[in-house]
Amino acid sequence: MKFYHSYCDIISFLGCAENIDLEKVDAVYPCLANEYYLKLIDTGNLADDPIAKQIIPDSRELNDCDSSYDPLSETEQSPVPGLVHRFVDRAVLLATGRCAVRCRFCFRKRTWTNGGETLPDIDDSGLIKICEYLRGKQEIREVLISGGDPLMLPFERLKKIILELSKLDNIEIIRVGSRIPVVWPQRITTEISDFLGSVPGLWFATHFNHPREVTAESVEACSLLVKAGVPVINQTVLLKGVNDDPTILEDLFRRLIKIRVKPHYLFHVDPVRGVRHFATGIECGLDILRKFRPRLSSLAVPAFAIDLPEGGGKVALQAQYRTADEFRDIFDCKNIIYPDA
Ligand code: SF4
């Protein structure tokens, strides 16, 4: 796969006109994309294209100087390098800083900002320390392998991390969090899917944001995982100008359940520096949920969640329905009164 490591290279590949201001953004938050994902862009509509908006810089990224790079306090909640332990029964292993594309809305943008924090690949000694910590915390039952994107590691390294975690008696669930099926689906081979399918308690969490990302190639990648017996779930980030529209999200979620990928979370974008122009406001997400209620199978509806600042954790939000008027609005029919106790 061919990768493009700067705004200028990406624009030249797309054959579009350069915007000199965006080179300044590239100098702070460097661009990265690959040929597969770039080919999904409609170059005739670059400014409004939902794929382009996810990887082409925006001058508003530099306007935000007040927000934190780490509002979720991951750095403070890291007991050993490469591990975040926030919730009682779960921990996040940051396996690598590499990604197949750099998403402009990334909540770990601090790890790829020029001059900022870096996330090295976890080596053997780092892995030993992480496993020692996990062994000493018997209440931890689930490890999310994240990054960066763990599928960017050489397969043998990823395999070693997963096998070492599987040896820990207390770890019942291993969740691999990866955007690879969306941004580099050809990377999912039978060798990888068969291995992942052979690990008891392993789940795969991927990250589709728009129905145009559900291509023949990404369907094939997800099918390999599903056929190998890996449960695949999806998290979507609600992004202004990309997918903040119930019709677009309905289309995405219907396509996903058809290929047996369960929409798990719809996240409101985190208040991270350089990302805030993507924020829709929480009410927008709740409104989308309300519109889904009468139309969409519960299989297709994800939980809408926010991640509280200062390491407060995830909170799933629900649209409220308490009165006859609200019930009527859902189904657009006669007044219905629930016979409450
Ligand atoms: S693939 Fe994930 S970790 Fe990498 S830039 Fe995109 S959102 Fe961030």
mmCIF file of C-alpha atoms and ligand atoms in Angstrom:
data_model
loop_
_atom_site.group_PDB
_atom_site.id
_atom_site.type_symbol
_atom_site.label_atom_id
_atom_site.label_comp_id
_atom_site.label_asym_id
_atom_site.label_seq_id
_atom_site.Cartn_x
_atom_site.Cartn_y
_atom_site.Cartn_z
ATOM 1 C CA MET A 1 0.000 0.000 0.000
ATOM 2 C CA LYS A 2 1.319 3.441 -0.904
ATOM 3 C CA PHE A 3 1.274 6.032 1.905
ATOM 4 C CA TYR A 4 1.319 9.824 1.603
ATOM 5 C CA HIS A 5 3.009 11.650 4.480
ATOM 6 C CA SER A 6 2.245 15.315 3.915
ATOM 7 C CA TYR A 7 -0.600 17.605 2.907
ATOM 8 C CA CYS A 8 1.244 18.514 -0.314
ATOM 9 C CA ASP A 9 1.711 14.863 -1.308
ATOM 10 C CA ILE A 10 -1.941 14.104 -0.612
ATOM 11 C CA ILE A 11 -3.193 17.083 -2.607
ATOM 12 C CA SER A 12 -0.868 16.251 -5.471
ATOM 13 C CA PHE A 13 -2.141 12.632 -5.502
ATOM 14 C CA LEU A 14 -5.731 13.930 -5.586
ATOM 15 C CA GLY A 15 -4.883 16.393 -8.360
ATOM 16 C CA CYS A 16 -6.489 19.276 -6.437
ATOM 17 C CA ALA A 17 -5.364 22.849 -5.800
ATOM 18 C CA GLU A 18 -3.252 23.453 -2.719
ATOM 19 C CA ASN A 19 -4.321 25.789 0.061
ATOM 20 C CA ILE A 20 -1.152 27.314 1.510
ATOM 21 C CA ASP A 21 -2.796 27.857 4.933
ATOM 22 C CA LEU A 22 -3.268 24.129 5.319
ATOM 23 C CA GLU A 23 0.480 23.527 5.086
ATOM 24 C CA LYS A 24 0.700 25.397 8.412
ATOM 25 C CA VAL A 25 -1.777 22.957 9.929
ATOM 26 C CA ASP A 26 0.210 20.054 8.478
ATOM 27 C CA ALA A 27 3.314 21.380 10.257
ATOM 28 C CA VAL A 28 1.560 21.020 13.629
ATOM 29 C CA TYR A 29 -0.708 18.015 13.017
ATOM 30 C CA PRO A 30 1.009 16.060 10.230
ATOM 31 C CA CYS A 31 -1.122 14.429 7.551
ATOM 32 C CA LEU A 32 -0.982 10.761 6.664
ATOM 33 C CA ALA A 33 -3.216 8.843 4.263
ATOM 34 C CA ASN A 34 -2.940 5.897 1.930
ATOM 35 C CA GLU A 35 -3.905 5.294 -1.652
ATOM 36 C CA TYR A 36 -6.928 3.112 -0.821
ATOM 37 C CA TYR A 37 -8.595 5.652 1.470
ATOM 38 C CA LEU A 38 -7.714 8.622 -0.743
ATOM 39 C CA LYS A 39 -9.440 6.943 -3.675
ATOM 40 C CA LEU A 40 -12.742 7.071 -1.760
ATOM 41 C CA ILE A 41 -12.677 10.884 -1.962
ATOM 42 C CA ASP A 42 -14.852 12.714 -4.451
ATOM 43 C CA THR A 43 -12.237 15.183 -5.693
ATOM 44 C CA GLY A 44 -14.883 17.222 -7.526
ATOM 45 C CA ASN A 45 -16.339 18.132 -4.129
ATOM 46 C CA LEU A 46 -13.227 18.247 -1.947
ATOM 47 C CA ALA A 47 -14.423 20.956 0.463
ATOM 48 C CA ASP A 48 -17.575 19.058 1.431
ATOM 49 C CA ASP A 49 -16.527 15.475 0.921
ATOM 50 C CA PRO A 50 -17.082 13.438 4.139
ATOM 51 C CA ILE A 51 -14.032 11.238 3.531
ATOM 52 C CA ALA A 52 -11.774 14.228 2.754
ATOM 53 C CA LYS A 53 -12.931 16.000 5.920
ATOM 54 C CA GLN A 54 -11.636 13.094 7.989
ATOM 55 C CA ILE A 55 -8.056 13.325 6.686
ATOM 56 C CA ILE A 56 -7.488 16.720 5.007
ATOM 57 C CA PRO A 57 -6.495 19.426 7.519
ATOM 58 C CA ASP A 58 -8.760 22.326 8.404
ATOM 59 C CA SER A 59 -7.454 25.769 9.383
ATOM 60 C CA ARG A 60 -9.774 25.714 12.438
ATOM 61 C CA GLU A 61 -7.512 23.069 13.991
ATOM 62 C CA LEU A 62 -5.062 25.863 14.856
ATOM 63 C CA ASN A 63 -7.707 28.247 16.224
ATOM 64 C CA ASP A 64 -8.249 26.189 19.324
ATOM 65 C CA CYS A 65 -5.542 27.046 21.864
ATOM 66 C CA ASP A 66 -7.496 26.588 25.090
ATOM 67 C CA SER A 67 -8.629 22.971 24.990
ATOM 68 C CA SER A 68 -6.565 20.236 26.545
ATOM 69 C CA TYR A 69 -4.622 17.713 24.488
ATOM 70 C CA ASP A 70 -5.619 15.071 27.028
ATOM 71 C CA PRO A 71 -9.032 15.967 28.455
ATOM 72 C CA LEU A 72 -9.677 12.355 29.435
ATOM 73 C CA SER A 73 -6.537 12.401 31.639
ATOM 74 C CA GLU A 74 -5.119 9.252 30.084
ATOM 75 C CA THR A 75 -1.548 10.241 30.954
ATOM 76 C CA GLU A 76 -2.458 10.612 34.645
ATOM 77 C CA GLN A 77 -4.219 7.268 34.608
ATOM 78 C CA SER A 78 -1.275 5.334 33.228
ATOM 79 C CA PRO A 79 0.223 3.141 35.979
ATOM 80 C CA VAL A 80 2.894 1.683 33.637
ATOM 81 C CA PRO A 81 4.026 2.941 30.211
ATOM 82 C CA GLY A 82 1.640 1.823 27.483
ATOM 83 C CA LEU A 83 -1.301 1.071 29.791
ATOM 84 C CA VAL A 84 -4.285 3.216 30.815
ATOM 85 C CA HIS A 85 -6.316 1.986 33.780
ATOM 86 C CA ARG A 86 -9.434 4.061 34.340
ATOM 87 C CA PHE A 87 -12.305 1.650 34.928
ATOM 88 C CA VAL A 88 -12.268 -1.062 37.582
ATOM 89 C CA ASP A 89 -12.584 -4.084 35.296
ATOM 90 C CA ARG A 90 -10.921 -2.781 32.087
ATOM 91 C CA ALA A 91 -7.583 -1.426 30.930
ATOM 92 C CA VAL A 92 -6.347 -0.032 27.621
ATOM 93 C CA LEU A 93 -3.044 -1.203 26.183
ATOM 94 C CA LEU A 94 -1.516 1.357 23.811
ATOM 95 C CA ALA A 95 0.368 -1.050 21.556
ATOM 96 C CA THR A 96 1.768 1.395 19.015
ATOM 97 C CA GLY A 97 1.535 4.973 17.801
ATOM 98 C CA ARG A 98 1.320 3.954 14.145
ATOM 99 C CA CYS A 99 -1.860 4.378 12.096
ATOM 100 C CA ALA A 100 -2.777 3.771 8.453
ATOM 101 C CA VAL A 101 -4.241 7.284 8.217
ATOM 102 C CA ARG A 102 -4.246 10.243 10.596
ATOM 103 C CA CYS A 103 -7.856 11.163 11.365
ATOM 104 C CA ARG A 104 -8.249 14.878 11.977
ATOM 105 C CA PHE A 105 -10.768 14.205 14.796
ATOM 106 C CA CYS A 106 -8.494 11.729 16.648
ATOM 107 C CA PHE A 107 -8.885 11.969 20.433
ATOM 108 C CA ARG A 108 -5.253 10.869 20.826
ATOM 109 C CA LYS A 109 -4.039 13.643 18.530
ATOM 110 C CA ARG A 110 -1.521 14.533 21.249
ATOM 111 C CA THR A 111 0.390 11.356 20.332
ATOM 112 C CA TRP A 112 1.034 12.478 16.758
ATOM 113 C CA THR A 113 1.264 16.260 17.136
ATOM 114 C CA ASN A 114 4.679 17.505 15.994
ATOM 115 C CA GLY A 115 6.831 17.931 19.084
ATOM 116 C CA GLY A 116 4.226 16.233 21.300
ATOM 117 C CA GLU A 117 3.988 12.936 23.135
ATOM 118 C CA THR A 118 4.894 9.811 21.170
ATOM 119 C CA LEU A 119 3.626 6.273 21.508
ATOM 120 C CA PRO A 120 6.376 3.741 20.821
ATOM 121 C CA ASP A 121 5.628 0.145 19.837
ATOM 122 C CA ILE A 122 5.378 -1.979 22.973
ATOM 123 C CA ASP A 123 8.559 -4.070 23.203
ATOM 124 C CA ASP A 124 9.145 -7.268 25.175
ATOM 125 C CA SER A 125 10.210 -5.569 28.396
ATOM 126 C CA GLY A 126 7.243 -3.149 28.197
ATOM 127 C CA LEU A 127 4.907 -6.073 27.659
ATOM 128 C CA ILE A 128 6.323 -7.922 30.686
ATOM 129 C CA LYS A 129 5.705 -4.856 32.894
ATOM 130 C CA ILE A 130 2.165 -4.477 31.577
ATOM 131 C CA CYS A 131 1.389 -8.155 32.189
ATOM 132 C CA GLU A 132 2.834 -7.925 35.731
ATOM 133 C CA TYR A 133 0.543 -4.985 36.467
ATOM 134 C CA LEU A 134 -2.493 -6.778 35.025
ATOM 135 C CA ARG A 135 -1.689 -9.939 36.998
ATOM 136 C CA GLY A 136 -1.548 -7.868 40.187
ATOM 137 C CA LYS A 137 -4.993 -6.387 39.544
ATOM 138 C CA GLN A 138 -7.277 -9.387 39.532
ATOM 139 C CA GLU A 139 -10.328 -7.114 39.151
ATOM 140 C CA ILE A 140 -9.245 -6.306 35.564
ATOM 141 C CA ARG A 141 -11.040 -8.730 33.274
ATOM 142 C CA GLU A 142 -10.863 -6.995 29.906
ATOM 143 C CA VAL A 143 -8.014 -5.412 27.944
ATOM 144 C CA LEU A 144 -8.615 -3.153 24.957
ATOM 145 C CA ILE A 145 -5.605 -3.223 22.631
ATOM 146 C CA SER A 146 -5.501 0.207 21.038
ATOM 147 C CA GLY A 147 -2.950 2.804 19.929
ATOM 148 C CA GLY A 148 -2.530 4.147 17.262
ATOM 149 C CA ASP A 149 -3.762 1.121 15.434
ATOM 150 C CA PRO A 150 -2.556 -2.289 16.674
ATOM 151 C CA LEU A 151 -3.085 -3.827 13.217
ATOM 152 C CA MET A 152 -0.201 -1.633 12.016
ATOM 153 C CA LEU A 153 2.196 -3.735 14.061
ATOM 154 C CA PRO A 154 3.988 -6.601 12.352
ATOM 155 C CA PHE A 155 1.658 -9.572 12.725
ATOM 156 C CA GLU A 156 4.107 -11.560 14.895
ATOM 157 C CA ARG A 157 4.287 -8.671 17.409
ATOM 158 C CA LEU A 158 0.519 -8.309 17.610
ATOM 159 C CA LYS A 159 0.240 -12.078 17.998
ATOM 160 C CA LYS A 160 2.740 -12.049 20.862
ATOM 161 C CA ILE A 161 0.856 -9.289 22.705
ATOM 162 C CA ILE A 162 -2.439 -11.144 22.360
ATOM 163 C CA LEU A 163 -0.959 -14.510 23.390
ATOM 164 C CA GLU A 164 0.747 -13.018 26.467
ATOM 165 C CA LEU A 165 -2.522 -11.376 27.539
ATOM 166 C CA SER A 166 -4.384 -14.664 26.988
ATOM 167 C CA LYS A 167 -2.076 -16.389 29.468
ATOM 168 C CA LEU A 168 -3.324 -14.141 32.313
ATOM 169 C CA ASP A 169 -5.976 -15.995 34.342
ATOM 170 C CA ASN A 170 -7.980 -12.858 35.128
ATOM 171 C CA ILE A 171 -8.224 -11.582 31.530
ATOM 172 C CA GLU A 172 -11.451 -12.931 30.062
ATOM 173 C CA ILE A 173 -11.938 -10.495 27.182
ATOM 174 C CA ILE A 174 -9.439 -9.036 24.724
ATOM 175 C CA ARG A 175 -10.822 -6.296 22.523
ATOM 176 C CA VAL A 176 -8.759 -5.265 19.501
ATOM 177 C CA GLY A 177 -9.602 -1.660 18.522
ATOM 178 C CA SER A 178 -8.635 -0.970 14.912
ATOM 179 C CA ARG A 179 -9.657 1.226 11.983
ATOM 180 C CA ILE A 180 -7.826 -1.048 9.564
ATOM 181 C CA PRO A 181 -10.978 -2.695 8.087
ATOM 182 C CA VAL A 182 -12.089 0.838 7.109
ATOM 183 C CA VAL A 183 -8.869 2.504 6.004
ATOM 184 C CA TRP A 184 -6.704 -0.405 4.799
ATOM 185 C CA PRO A 185 -8.992 -3.434 4.499
ATOM 186 C CA GLN A 186 -6.517 -5.420 2.369
ATOM 187 C CA ARG A 187 -4.375 -5.707 5.507
ATOM 188 C CA ILE A 188 -6.889 -8.187 7.020
ATOM 189 C CA THR A 189 -5.685 -11.525 5.664
ATOM 190 C CA THR A 190 -6.915 -15.040 6.353
ATOM 191 C CA GLU A 191 -3.811 -15.579 8.476
ATOM 192 C CA ILE A 192 -4.755 -12.627 10.709
ATOM 193 C CA SER A 193 -8.485 -13.389 10.885
ATOM 194 C CA ASP A 194 -7.913 -17.102 11.614
ATOM 195 C CA PHE A 195 -5.516 -16.252 14.417
ATOM 196 C CA LEU A 196 -7.905 -13.702 15.948
ATOM 197 C CA GLY A 197 -10.743 -16.243 15.659
ATOM 198 C CA SER A 198 -8.679 -18.829 17.539
ATOM 199 C CA VAL A 199 -8.308 -16.657 20.663
ATOM 200 C CA PRO A 200 -11.076 -17.284 23.217
ATOM 201 C CA GLY A 201 -12.896 -14.141 24.367
ATOM 202 C CA LEU A 202 -11.496 -11.938 21.595
ATOM 203 C CA TRP A 203 -13.676 -9.174 20.149
ATOM 204 C CA PHE A 204 -12.827 -6.779 17.321
ATOM 205 C CA ALA A 205 -13.953 -3.127 17.530
ATOM 206 C CA THR A 206 -13.682 -1.174 14.310
ATOM 207 C CA HIS A 207 -14.512 2.404 13.362
ATOM 208 C CA PHE A 208 -16.718 3.254 10.362
ATOM 209 C CA ASN A 209 -18.009 6.849 10.286
ATOM 210 C CA HIS A 210 -19.742 7.101 6.910
ATOM 211 C CA PRO A 211 -21.655 4.752 4.573
ATOM 212 C CA ARG A 212 -19.174 5.489 1.755
ATOM 213 C CA GLU A 213 -16.537 3.696 3.821
ATOM 214 C CA VAL A 214 -18.518 0.464 3.462
ATOM 215 C CA THR A 215 -16.898 -0.692 0.232
ATOM 216 C CA ALA A 216 -16.474 -4.128 -1.350
ATOM 217 C CA GLU A 217 -12.984 -4.253 0.213
ATOM 218 C CA SER A 218 -14.095 -3.296 3.724
ATOM 219 C CA VAL A 219 -17.018 -5.742 3.523
ATOM 220 C CA GLU A 220 -14.527 -8.474 2.584
ATOM 221 C CA ALA A 221 -12.264 -7.580 5.548
ATOM 222 C CA CYS A 222 -15.175 -7.713 8.007
ATOM 223 C CA SER A 223 -16.442 -10.972 6.455
ATOM 224 C CA LEU A 224 -13.050 -12.610 6.984
ATOM 225 C CA LEU A 225 -13.228 -11.710 10.662
ATOM 226 C CA VAL A 226 -16.851 -12.769 11.079
ATOM 227 C CA LYS A 227 -16.320 -16.057 9.236
ATOM 228 C CA ALA A 228 -13.331 -16.780 11.487
ATOM 229 C CA GLY A 229 -15.694 -16.484 14.471
ATOM 230 C CA VAL A 230 -14.634 -13.018 15.656
ATOM 231 C CA PRO A 231 -17.498 -10.834 16.958
ATOM 232 C CA VAL A 232 -17.127 -7.445 15.243
ATOM 233 C CA ILE A 233 -18.546 -4.249 16.718
ATOM 234 C CA ASN A 234 -18.297 -0.680 15.462
ATOM 235 C CA GLN A 235 -17.845 2.689 17.058
ATOM 236 C CA THR A 236 -18.691 5.839 15.154
ATOM 237 C CA VAL A 237 -17.745 9.370 16.112
ATOM 238 C CA LEU A 238 -20.457 11.950 15.482
ATOM 239 C CA LEU A 239 -18.688 14.539 13.323
ATOM 240 C CA LYS A 240 -20.067 17.888 12.211
ATOM 241 C CA GLY A 241 -20.156 18.062 8.424
ATOM 242 C CA VAL A 242 -19.325 14.359 8.046
ATOM 243 C CA ASN A 243 -22.159 12.299 9.506
ATOM 244 C CA ASP A 244 -24.322 14.547 11.744
ATOM 245 C CA ASP A 245 -27.447 13.590 9.877
ATOM 246 C CA PRO A 246 -29.874 10.780 10.809
ATOM 247 C CA THR A 247 -30.248 9.697 7.163
ATOM 248 C CA ILE A 248 -26.497 9.225 6.733
ATOM 249 C CA LEU A 249 -26.131 7.359 10.009
ATOM 250 C CA GLU A 250 -29.188 5.201 9.326
ATOM 251 C CA ASP A 251 -27.635 4.213 6.004
ATOM 252 C CA LEU A 252 -24.307 3.425 7.707
ATOM 253 C CA PHE A 253 -25.830 1.361 10.527
ATOM 254 C CA ARG A 254 -28.096 -0.589 8.148
ATOM 255 C CA ARG A 255 -25.080 -1.456 5.984
ATOM 256 C CA LEU A 256 -23.132 -2.575 9.052
ATOM 257 C CA ILE A 257 -25.717 -4.941 10.518
ATOM 258 C CA LYS A 258 -26.168 -6.480 7.068
ATOM 259 C CA ILE A 259 -22.509 -7.573 7.213
ATOM 260 C CA ARG A 260 -22.875 -8.635 10.873
ATOM 261 C CA VAL A 261 -20.998 -5.692 12.341
ATOM 262 C CA LYS A 262 -22.907 -4.440 15.376
ATOM 263 C CA PRO A 263 -23.052 -0.647 15.842
ATOM 264 C CA HIS A 264 -21.863 -0.410 19.452
ATOM 265 C CA TYR A 265 -21.189 3.254 20.229
ATOM 266 C CA LEU A 266 -21.943 6.605 18.651
ATOM 267 C CA PHE A 267 -19.562 8.977 20.448
ATOM 268 C CA HIS A 268 -19.887 12.708 20.798
ATOM 269 C CA VAL A 269 -16.486 14.090 19.776
ATOM 270 C CA ASP A 270 -14.181 14.582 22.776
ATOM 271 C CA PRO A 271 -13.159 18.146 23.749
ATOM 272 C CA VAL A 272 -9.599 17.682 22.485
ATOM 273 C CA ARG A 273 -7.440 20.550 21.239
ATOM 274 C CA GLY A 274 -7.491 20.805 17.448
ATOM 275 C CA VAL A 275 -10.675 18.752 17.128
ATOM 276 C CA ARG A 276 -13.450 20.958 18.478
ATOM 277 C CA HIS A 277 -14.676 22.181 15.090
ATOM 278 C CA PHE A 278 -16.103 18.666 14.639
ATOM 279 C CA ALA A 279 -18.312 18.971 17.766
ATOM 280 C CA THR A 280 -22.030 18.877 17.025
ATOM 281 C CA GLY A 281 -23.338 19.414 20.552
ATOM 282 C CA ILE A 282 -24.892 16.648 22.628
ATOM 283 C CA GLU A 283 -28.478 17.566 21.701
ATOM 284 C CA CYS A 284 -27.716 16.747 18.052
ATOM 285 C CA GLY A 285 -26.856 13.154 19.028
ATOM 286 C CA LEU A 286 -29.983 12.830 21.174
ATOM 287 C CA ASP A 287 -32.091 14.183 18.341
ATOM 288 C CA ILE A 288 -30.650 11.580 15.977
ATOM 289 C CA LEU A 289 -31.514 8.849 18.513
ATOM 290 C CA ARG A 290 -35.101 10.160 18.712
ATOM 291 C CA LYS A 291 -35.385 9.991 14.922
ATOM 292 C CA PHE A 292 -34.064 6.414 14.921
ATOM 293 C CA ARG A 293 -36.569 5.151 17.509
ATOM 294 C CA PRO A 294 -39.566 4.478 15.244
ATOM 295 C CA ARG A 295 -37.526 3.593 12.142
ATOM 296 C CA LEU A 296 -34.535 1.477 13.003
ATOM 297 C CA SER A 297 -34.144 -2.021 14.424
ATOM 298 C CA SER A 298 -32.520 -2.004 17.850
ATOM 299 C CA LEU A 299 -29.791 -4.176 16.319
ATOM 300 C CA ALA A 300 -28.741 -1.155 14.270
ATOM 301 C CA VAL A 301 -28.930 1.472 17.025
ATOM 302 C CA PRO A 302 -25.684 2.117 18.948
ATOM 303 C CA ALA A 303 -25.480 3.630 22.428
ATOM 304 C CA PHE A 304 -24.858 7.374 22.226
ATOM 305 C CA ALA A 305 -22.079 8.225 24.679
ATOM 306 C CA ILE A 306 -19.839 10.974 25.932
ATOM 307 C CA ASP A 307 -16.498 10.509 27.662
ATOM 308 C CA LEU A 308 -16.393 12.750 30.715
ATOM 309 C CA PRO A 309 -13.376 15.063 31.090
ATOM 310 C CA GLU A 310 -10.770 14.477 33.825
ATOM 311 C CA GLY A 311 -11.045 10.725 33.471
ATOM 312 C CA GLY A 312 -14.682 10.632 34.627
ATOM 313 C CA GLY A 313 -15.477 7.797 32.223
ATOM 314 C CA LYS A 314 -18.054 7.003 29.548
ATOM 315 C CA VAL A 315 -21.703 7.867 30.038
ATOM 316 C CA ALA A 316 -24.369 6.568 27.671
ATOM 317 C CA LEU A 317 -27.129 9.125 27.088
ATOM 318 C CA GLN A 318 -30.744 8.369 26.244
ATOM 319 C CA ALA A 319 -33.445 10.456 24.636
ATOM 320 C CA GLN A 320 -36.178 10.751 27.289
ATOM 321 C CA TYR A 321 -39.804 9.742 26.662
ATOM 322 C CA ARG A 322 -42.066 10.325 29.648
ATOM 323 C CA THR A 323 -45.234 12.043 28.498
ATOM 324 C CA ALA A 324 -48.039 11.116 26.120
ATOM 325 C CA ASP A 325 -46.902 13.909 23.782
ATOM 326 C CA GLU A 326 -43.428 12.438 23.609
ATOM 327 C CA PHE A 327 -44.742 8.921 22.974
ATOM 328 C CA ARG A 328 -46.938 10.326 20.213
ATOM 329 C CA ASP A 329 -43.942 12.075 18.640
ATOM 330 C CA ILE A 330 -42.064 8.803 18.374
ATOM 331 C CA PHE A 331 -44.643 6.959 16.385
ATOM 332 C CA ASP A 332 -46.536 9.898 14.919
ATOM 333 C CA CYS A 333 -49.868 8.376 15.953
ATOM 334 C CA LYS A 334 -52.675 8.755 18.518
ATOM 335 C CA ASN A 335 -52.075 9.698 22.162
ATOM 336 C CA ILE A 336 -50.749 6.695 24.025
ATOM 337 C CA ILE A 337 -50.711 6.653 27.814
ATOM 338 C CA TYR A 338 -48.714 3.921 29.488
ATOM 339 C CA PRO A 339 -50.661 2.321 32.396
ATOM 340 C CA ASP A 340 -47.988 3.039 34.986
ATOM 341 C CA ALA A 341 -48.205 1.460 38.480
HETATM 342 S S1 SF4 B 1 -6.840 5.460 13.224
HETATM 343 FE FE1 SF4 B 1 -7.574 5.826 15.313
HETATM 344 S S2 SF4 B 1 -5.741 6.335 16.531
HETATM 345 FE FE2 SF4 B 1 -5.194 6.555 14.337
HETATM 346 S S3 SF4 B 1 -5.541 8.717 13.870
HETATM 347 FE FE3 SF4 B 1 -7.432 7.605 13.338
HETATM 348 S S4 SF4 B 1 -8.716 7.776 15.193
HETATM 349 FE FE4 SF4 B 1 -6.569 8.277 15.810
#
